[in-house]
Short mmCIF file of C-alpha atoms and ligand atoms in Angstrom, two decimals:
data_model
loop_
_atom_site.label_atom_id
_atom_site.label_comp_id
_atom_site.label_asym_id
_atom_site.label_seq_id
_atom_site.Cartn_x
_atom_site.Cartn_y
_atom_site.Cartn_z
CA MET Q 26 0.00 0.00 0.00
CA SER Q 27 2.88 2.34 0.72
CA ASP Q 28 5.66 3.61 -1.48
CA GLY Q 29 7.90 4.21 1.53
CA GLN Q 30 10.32 1.71 3.03
CA THR Q 31 8.98 -0.18 6.03
CA THR Q 32 11.07 -1.05 9.03
CA ASP Q 33 9.40 -4.17 10.34
CA THR Q 34 10.56 -3.99 13.94
CA VAL Q 35 7.23 -2.65 15.18
CA ARG Q 36 4.26 -4.99 15.26
CA ARG Q 37 1.01 -3.24 14.53
CA THR Q 38 -1.82 -5.65 15.06
CA THR Q 39 -5.07 -3.82 15.81
CA ASP Q 40 -7.32 -2.32 13.13
CA PRO Q 41 -6.47 1.23 12.08
CA VAL Q 42 -8.57 4.06 13.51
CA LEU Q 43 -7.31 6.38 10.79
CA THR Q 44 -6.31 5.31 7.30
CA VAL Q 45 -4.86 7.69 4.73
CA ASP Q 46 -4.69 5.80 1.45
CA ASN Q 47 -2.77 7.26 -1.48
CA VAL Q 48 -3.92 10.81 -0.92
CA THR Q 49 -2.97 13.42 -3.49
CA LYS Q 50 -3.68 17.13 -3.18
CA SER Q 51 -2.79 19.64 -5.87
CA PHE Q 52 -3.15 23.40 -5.70
CA GLY Q 53 -3.11 24.47 -9.32
CA GLY Q 54 0.34 23.43 -10.52
CA VAL Q 55 1.65 22.63 -7.02
CA THR Q 56 1.30 19.05 -5.85
CA ALA Q 57 1.46 19.36 -2.04
CA LEU Q 58 0.64 15.68 -1.44
CA ASP Q 59 1.45 12.97 -3.95
CA GLY Q 60 -0.01 9.60 -2.95
CA ALA Q 61 0.66 9.87 0.79
CA THR Q 62 -0.26 6.91 2.97
CA LEU Q 63 -0.54 6.54 6.74
CA GLU Q 64 -2.24 4.45 9.38
CA VAL Q 65 -2.91 5.16 13.05
CA ARG Q 66 -4.13 2.41 15.37
CA ASP Q 67 -6.10 2.62 18.58
CA GLY Q 68 -3.91 3.71 21.49
CA GLU Q 69 -0.89 4.64 19.37
CA ILE Q 70 1.16 7.80 19.24
CA VAL Q 71 2.19 8.10 15.59
CA GLY Q 72 4.66 10.76 14.47
CA VAL Q 73 4.84 12.55 11.11
CA VAL Q 74 8.02 14.41 10.21
CA GLY Q 75 9.54 15.86 7.06
CA PRO Q 76 11.35 18.98 5.89
CA ASN Q 77 9.47 22.25 5.47
CA GLY Q 78 7.04 22.03 2.59
CA ALA Q 79 6.89 18.20 2.75
CA GLY Q 80 3.08 18.34 2.91
CA LYS Q 81 2.49 17.65 6.61
CA SER Q 82 -0.02 20.40 7.33
CA THR Q 83 -1.74 19.70 4.00
CA LEU Q 84 -2.08 16.08 5.12
CA PHE Q 85 -3.93 17.15 8.29
CA ASN Q 86 -6.13 19.52 6.30
CA CYS Q 87 -6.99 16.69 3.88
CA ILE Q 88 -7.81 14.36 6.80
CA MET Q 89 -10.02 16.99 8.45
CA GLY Q 90 -11.99 17.80 5.32
CA VAL Q 91 -10.57 21.32 5.02
CA TYR Q 92 -9.39 20.50 1.50
CA GLU Q 93 -11.14 18.39 -1.09
CA LEU Q 94 -8.83 15.51 -2.07
CA THR Q 95 -7.50 15.48 -5.61
CA ASP Q 96 -7.20 11.70 -5.31
CA GLY Q 97 -7.14 8.93 -2.70
CA ARG Q 98 -9.18 8.13 0.36
CA VAL Q 99 -9.34 8.82 4.11
CA GLU Q 100 -11.09 6.42 6.49
CA LEU Q 101 -12.06 6.83 10.13
CA ASP Q 102 -12.82 3.49 11.79
CA GLY Q 103 -13.22 1.90 8.36
CA THR Q 104 -15.72 4.50 7.14
CA ASP Q 105 -14.85 6.64 4.13
CA ILE Q 106 -14.78 10.28 5.29
CA SER Q 107 -13.02 11.67 2.18
CA SER Q 108 -15.94 13.79 1.05
CA GLN Q 109 -17.30 14.81 4.46
CA ARG Q 110 -17.47 18.30 5.90
CA THR Q 111 -15.13 19.19 8.74
CA ASP Q 112 -17.90 19.44 11.37
CA VAL Q 113 -19.18 16.00 10.40
CA ILE Q 114 -15.65 14.58 10.69
CA VAL Q 115 -15.23 16.23 14.11
CA ASN Q 116 -18.53 14.78 15.30
CA SER Q 117 -17.42 11.36 14.02
CA GLY Q 118 -14.55 11.44 16.50
CA MET Q 119 -11.57 13.29 14.99
CA SER Q 120 -10.08 16.32 16.65
CA ARG Q 121 -7.06 18.53 15.95
CA THR Q 122 -4.84 21.35 17.14
CA PHE Q 123 -3.15 23.93 14.89
CA GLN Q 124 0.48 24.88 14.37
CA LEU Q 125 -0.33 28.27 15.94
CA ALA Q 126 -2.24 27.97 19.22
CA ARG Q 127 -5.82 29.24 19.02
CA VAL Q 128 -7.67 30.60 22.06
CA PHE Q 129 -10.36 33.19 22.76
CA PRO Q 130 -8.18 35.63 24.74
CA ASP Q 131 -10.98 37.33 26.68
CA LEU Q 132 -12.65 34.11 27.77
CA THR Q 133 -11.33 32.24 30.78
CA VAL Q 134 -9.31 29.08 30.43
CA ARG Q 135 -12.30 27.03 31.59
CA GLU Q 136 -14.64 28.79 29.13
CA ASN Q 137 -12.18 28.02 26.35
CA MET Q 138 -12.47 24.36 27.35
CA LEU Q 139 -16.27 24.41 27.41
CA ILE Q 140 -16.42 25.90 23.92
CA ASN Q 141 -15.19 22.53 22.68
CA GLN Q 142 -18.39 20.79 23.69
CA GLU Q 143 -20.76 19.95 20.89
CA HIS Q 144 -22.49 23.15 19.88
CA ARG Q 145 -26.14 22.87 20.72
CA ASN Q 146 -26.71 26.22 19.06
CA GLU Q 147 -25.14 27.96 16.12
CA ARG Q 148 -23.54 30.76 18.08
CA LEU Q 149 -20.57 30.26 20.37
CA VAL Q 150 -21.90 32.68 22.94
CA GLU Q 151 -25.08 30.62 23.24
CA THR Q 152 -23.04 27.47 23.67
CA LEU Q 153 -21.23 29.16 26.55
CA LEU Q 154 -24.38 30.48 28.16
CA SER Q 155 -26.35 27.28 27.82
CA PRO Q 156 -26.17 25.19 30.98
CA SER Q 157 -23.47 22.55 30.59
CA ASP Q 158 -24.12 19.34 32.39
CA GLN Q 159 -22.03 18.77 35.47
CA GLU Q 160 -20.35 15.92 33.66
CA VAL Q 161 -18.91 18.27 31.01
CA TYR Q 162 -17.70 20.72 33.67
CA ASP Q 163 -16.08 17.94 35.63
CA ARG Q 164 -14.38 16.56 32.54
CA ALA Q 165 -13.13 20.02 31.55
CA ASP Q 166 -11.64 20.58 35.00
CA GLU Q 167 -10.17 17.10 35.07
CA LEU Q 168 -8.45 17.67 31.72
CA LEU Q 169 -7.17 21.08 32.87
CA GLU Q 170 -5.71 19.39 35.91
CA PHE Q 171 -4.16 16.76 33.69
CA VAL Q 172 -2.25 19.35 31.68
CA GLY Q 173 -1.41 21.39 34.79
CA LEU Q 174 -3.63 24.40 34.07
CA GLU Q 175 -6.20 23.93 36.86
CA LYS Q 176 -4.92 26.90 38.88
CA LEU Q 177 -5.44 29.14 35.84
CA ALA Q 178 -8.99 27.93 35.09
CA SER Q 179 -10.53 31.31 35.93
CA SER Q 180 -7.85 33.46 34.26
CA PRO Q 181 -8.32 34.97 30.80
CA ALA Q 182 -6.75 32.64 28.23
CA GLY Q 183 -5.00 35.65 26.68
CA GLU Q 184 -2.69 35.73 29.70
CA LEU Q 185 -1.29 32.25 28.98
CA SER Q 186 2.12 31.69 27.43
CA THR Q 187 2.31 30.03 23.99
CA GLY Q 188 3.10 26.68 25.60
CA GLN Q 189 0.18 26.99 28.01
CA LYS Q 190 -2.14 27.89 25.15
CA LYS Q 191 -0.98 24.76 23.32
CA LEU Q 192 -1.66 22.68 26.44
CA LEU Q 193 -5.12 24.26 26.62
CA ASN Q 194 -5.73 23.37 22.95
CA ILE Q 195 -4.63 19.77 23.53
CA ALA Q 196 -6.89 19.48 26.58
CA GLY Q 197 -9.73 21.06 24.59
CA THR Q 198 -9.54 18.50 21.79
CA LEU Q 199 -10.11 15.75 24.36
CA LEU Q 200 -13.30 17.15 25.88
CA SER Q 201 -15.51 15.31 23.41
CA ASP Q 202 -13.55 12.08 23.96
CA PRO Q 203 -12.47 11.71 20.31
CA GLU Q 204 -11.26 8.51 18.68
CA ILE Q 205 -8.09 10.24 17.54
CA VAL Q 206 -6.40 13.60 17.98
CA LEU Q 207 -4.13 15.25 15.38
CA LEU Q 208 -1.52 17.62 16.82
CA ASP Q 209 0.24 20.00 14.38
CA GLU Q 210 3.63 20.89 15.90
CA PRO Q 211 2.71 20.96 19.60
CA ALA Q 212 6.22 22.13 20.54
CA ALA Q 213 6.61 24.88 17.91
CA GLY Q 214 7.11 28.33 19.39
CA VAL Q 215 7.04 26.92 22.90
CA ASN Q 216 9.51 27.94 25.60
CA PRO Q 217 11.96 25.01 26.00
CA GLY Q 218 10.98 24.71 29.67
CA LEU Q 219 7.41 23.86 28.69
CA VAL Q 220 8.21 21.42 25.87
CA ASP Q 221 8.79 18.62 28.37
CA ASP Q 222 5.49 19.43 30.11
CA ILE Q 223 3.67 19.16 26.78
CA ALA Q 224 5.39 15.86 25.96
CA GLN Q 225 4.55 14.49 29.41
CA SER Q 226 0.91 15.57 29.09
CA ILE Q 227 0.65 13.79 25.73
CA LEU Q 228 2.15 10.63 27.25
CA ASP Q 229 -0.18 10.81 30.28
CA LEU Q 230 -3.25 11.33 28.10
CA ASN Q 231 -2.13 8.43 25.89
CA ASP Q 232 -1.79 6.23 29.00
CA ARG Q 233 -5.42 7.01 29.66
CA GLY Q 234 -6.40 5.85 26.19
CA ALA Q 235 -6.03 8.87 23.88
CA THR Q 236 -4.74 8.12 20.37
CA PHE Q 237 -2.50 10.73 18.75
CA CYS Q 238 -1.03 11.54 15.35
CA ILE Q 239 1.63 14.22 15.81
CA ILE Q 240 3.44 16.44 13.32
CA GLU Q 241 6.57 17.74 14.98
CA HIS Q 242 9.85 19.44 14.10
CA ASP Q 243 11.47 18.82 17.46
CA MET Q 244 13.26 15.52 16.77
CA ASP Q 245 14.00 14.75 20.42
CA MET Q 246 10.34 15.17 21.22
CA ILE Q 247 9.09 12.99 18.36
CA ARG Q 248 11.69 10.34 19.19
CA SER Q 249 10.58 10.16 22.81
CA LEU Q 250 6.86 10.30 22.04
CA SER Q 251 6.06 8.28 18.95
CA GLU Q 252 6.10 4.52 18.71
CA TYR Q 253 5.75 4.64 14.94
CA LEU Q 254 7.05 7.31 12.61
CA TYR Q 255 6.32 8.41 9.04
CA VAL Q 256 8.71 10.61 7.08
CA LEU Q 257 7.16 12.67 4.29
CA HIS Q 258 9.21 14.26 1.54
CA ASN Q 259 7.86 16.14 -1.49
CA GLY Q 260 4.36 14.98 -0.56
CA THR Q 261 5.17 11.25 -0.56
CA ASN Q 262 6.22 8.61 1.97
CA LEU Q 263 9.98 8.41 2.30
CA GLU Q 264 10.39 6.04 5.26
CA GLN Q 265 8.28 4.59 8.05
CA GLY Q 266 8.79 2.45 11.12
CA GLU Q 267 10.38 2.63 14.54
CA PRO Q 268 11.60 6.24 15.08
CA GLU Q 269 15.14 5.43 16.20
CA THR Q 270 15.76 3.33 13.07
CA VAL Q 271 13.93 5.58 10.62
CA LEU Q 272 15.72 8.75 11.69
CA GLN Q 273 19.11 7.18 10.96
CA LYS Q 274 18.26 6.25 7.37
CA GLU Q 275 20.42 7.81 4.69
CA ALA Q 276 17.40 8.97 2.67
CA VAL Q 277 15.96 10.76 5.69
CA LEU Q 278 19.21 12.52 6.53
CA GLU Q 279 19.55 13.54 2.89
CA ALA Q 280 15.99 14.89 2.77
CA TYR Q 281 16.69 17.01 5.83
CA PHE Q 282 20.22 18.14 5.20
CA GLY Q 283 20.51 17.91 1.40
CA GLN Q 284 23.51 16.40 -0.35
P1 ADP U 30 4.63 21.35 5.72
O1 ADP U 30 3.50 21.50 6.70
O2 ADP U 30 5.18 19.97 5.63
O3 ADP U 30 5.71 22.36 5.95
P2 ADP U 30 2.64 22.18 3.75
O4 ADP U 30 1.65 21.09 3.79
O5 ADP U 30 2.29 23.43 4.49
O6 ADP U 30 4.07 21.65 4.24
O7 ADP U 30 2.95 22.57 2.26
C1 ADP U 30 3.32 21.62 1.27
C2 ADP U 30 3.45 22.30 -0.08
O8 ADP U 30 2.19 22.71 -0.56
C3 ADP U 30 4.30 23.56 -0.06
O9 ADP U 30 5.02 23.62 -1.27
C4 ADP U 30 3.28 24.67 0.04
O10 ADP U 30 3.78 25.85 -0.52
C5 ADP U 30 2.13 24.10 -0.78
N1 ADP U 30 0.82 24.56 -0.28
C6 ADP U 30 0.28 24.31 0.94
N2 ADP U 30 -0.93 24.85 1.06
C7 ADP U 30 -1.18 25.50 -0.11
C8 ADP U 30 -2.28 26.27 -0.62
N3 ADP U 30 -3.38 26.49 0.11
N4 ADP U 30 -2.15 26.78 -1.88
C9 ADP U 30 -1.05 26.56 -2.63
N5 ADP U 30 0.00 25.83 -2.21
C10 ADP U 30 -0.04 25.32 -0.98
MG1 MG U 31 3.22 22.71 8.48
#
């Protein structure tokens, strides 16, 4: 199924939650993704790396229904979601964060969490004002505690550092208990002191059952987090397998550092 080389040291036995099968995405004359393939299984942390412009963010946008695919197929739990709208995909159990953290600065940290609940009404403000069940509140506070933001729950989110905003975004994606969470560069722009906190939160949340697919530039972070790694280059699979092995491959080093 894949064009990339497989390193068969990792046994992947369960059914995939997410399947990206030969996905191509062209923007006019630019082919951002060219037959990219990827699988994420229940309970895994899967990494996606590749040089700038490799197609990583485009891959997430194709998975989330932001872009219409030029070719190929995306499946969530075996169901074809390739032509679905983003909100339908989110409600089916896929959640994501963005390369740049996104918060409502004037709302409190807790309110930013609660905004992630399924919108009963069209308008965000109505979602906030509508009575949340105690269960949702409790889950929001529990997740904030998990990522170490519980003391800041009543502070405006605008006062958080970049790293704290990213932690808030990660916690927010989990409020609806998704099947899988896509994280686009969780460490980018984050103060080095907080990168370890973010990595630890991801590991803790994974221990509790969360499944992650993570794009990351920080090689130490991706090495310590992911159990399976895909390398994209020029929109296609270059290598895949156990991170330690994959990152030593000649082709990967060449893609990153040129000849
Ligand atoms: P990465 O996230 O790996 O750095 P991207 O997915 O952002 O890479 O981009 C892959 C390629 O596709 C780049 O050459 C980029 O310029 C191009 N690209 C991405 N999005 C668009 C778009 N909306 N329109 C035109 N070209 C795009
Ligand atoms: Mg990107």
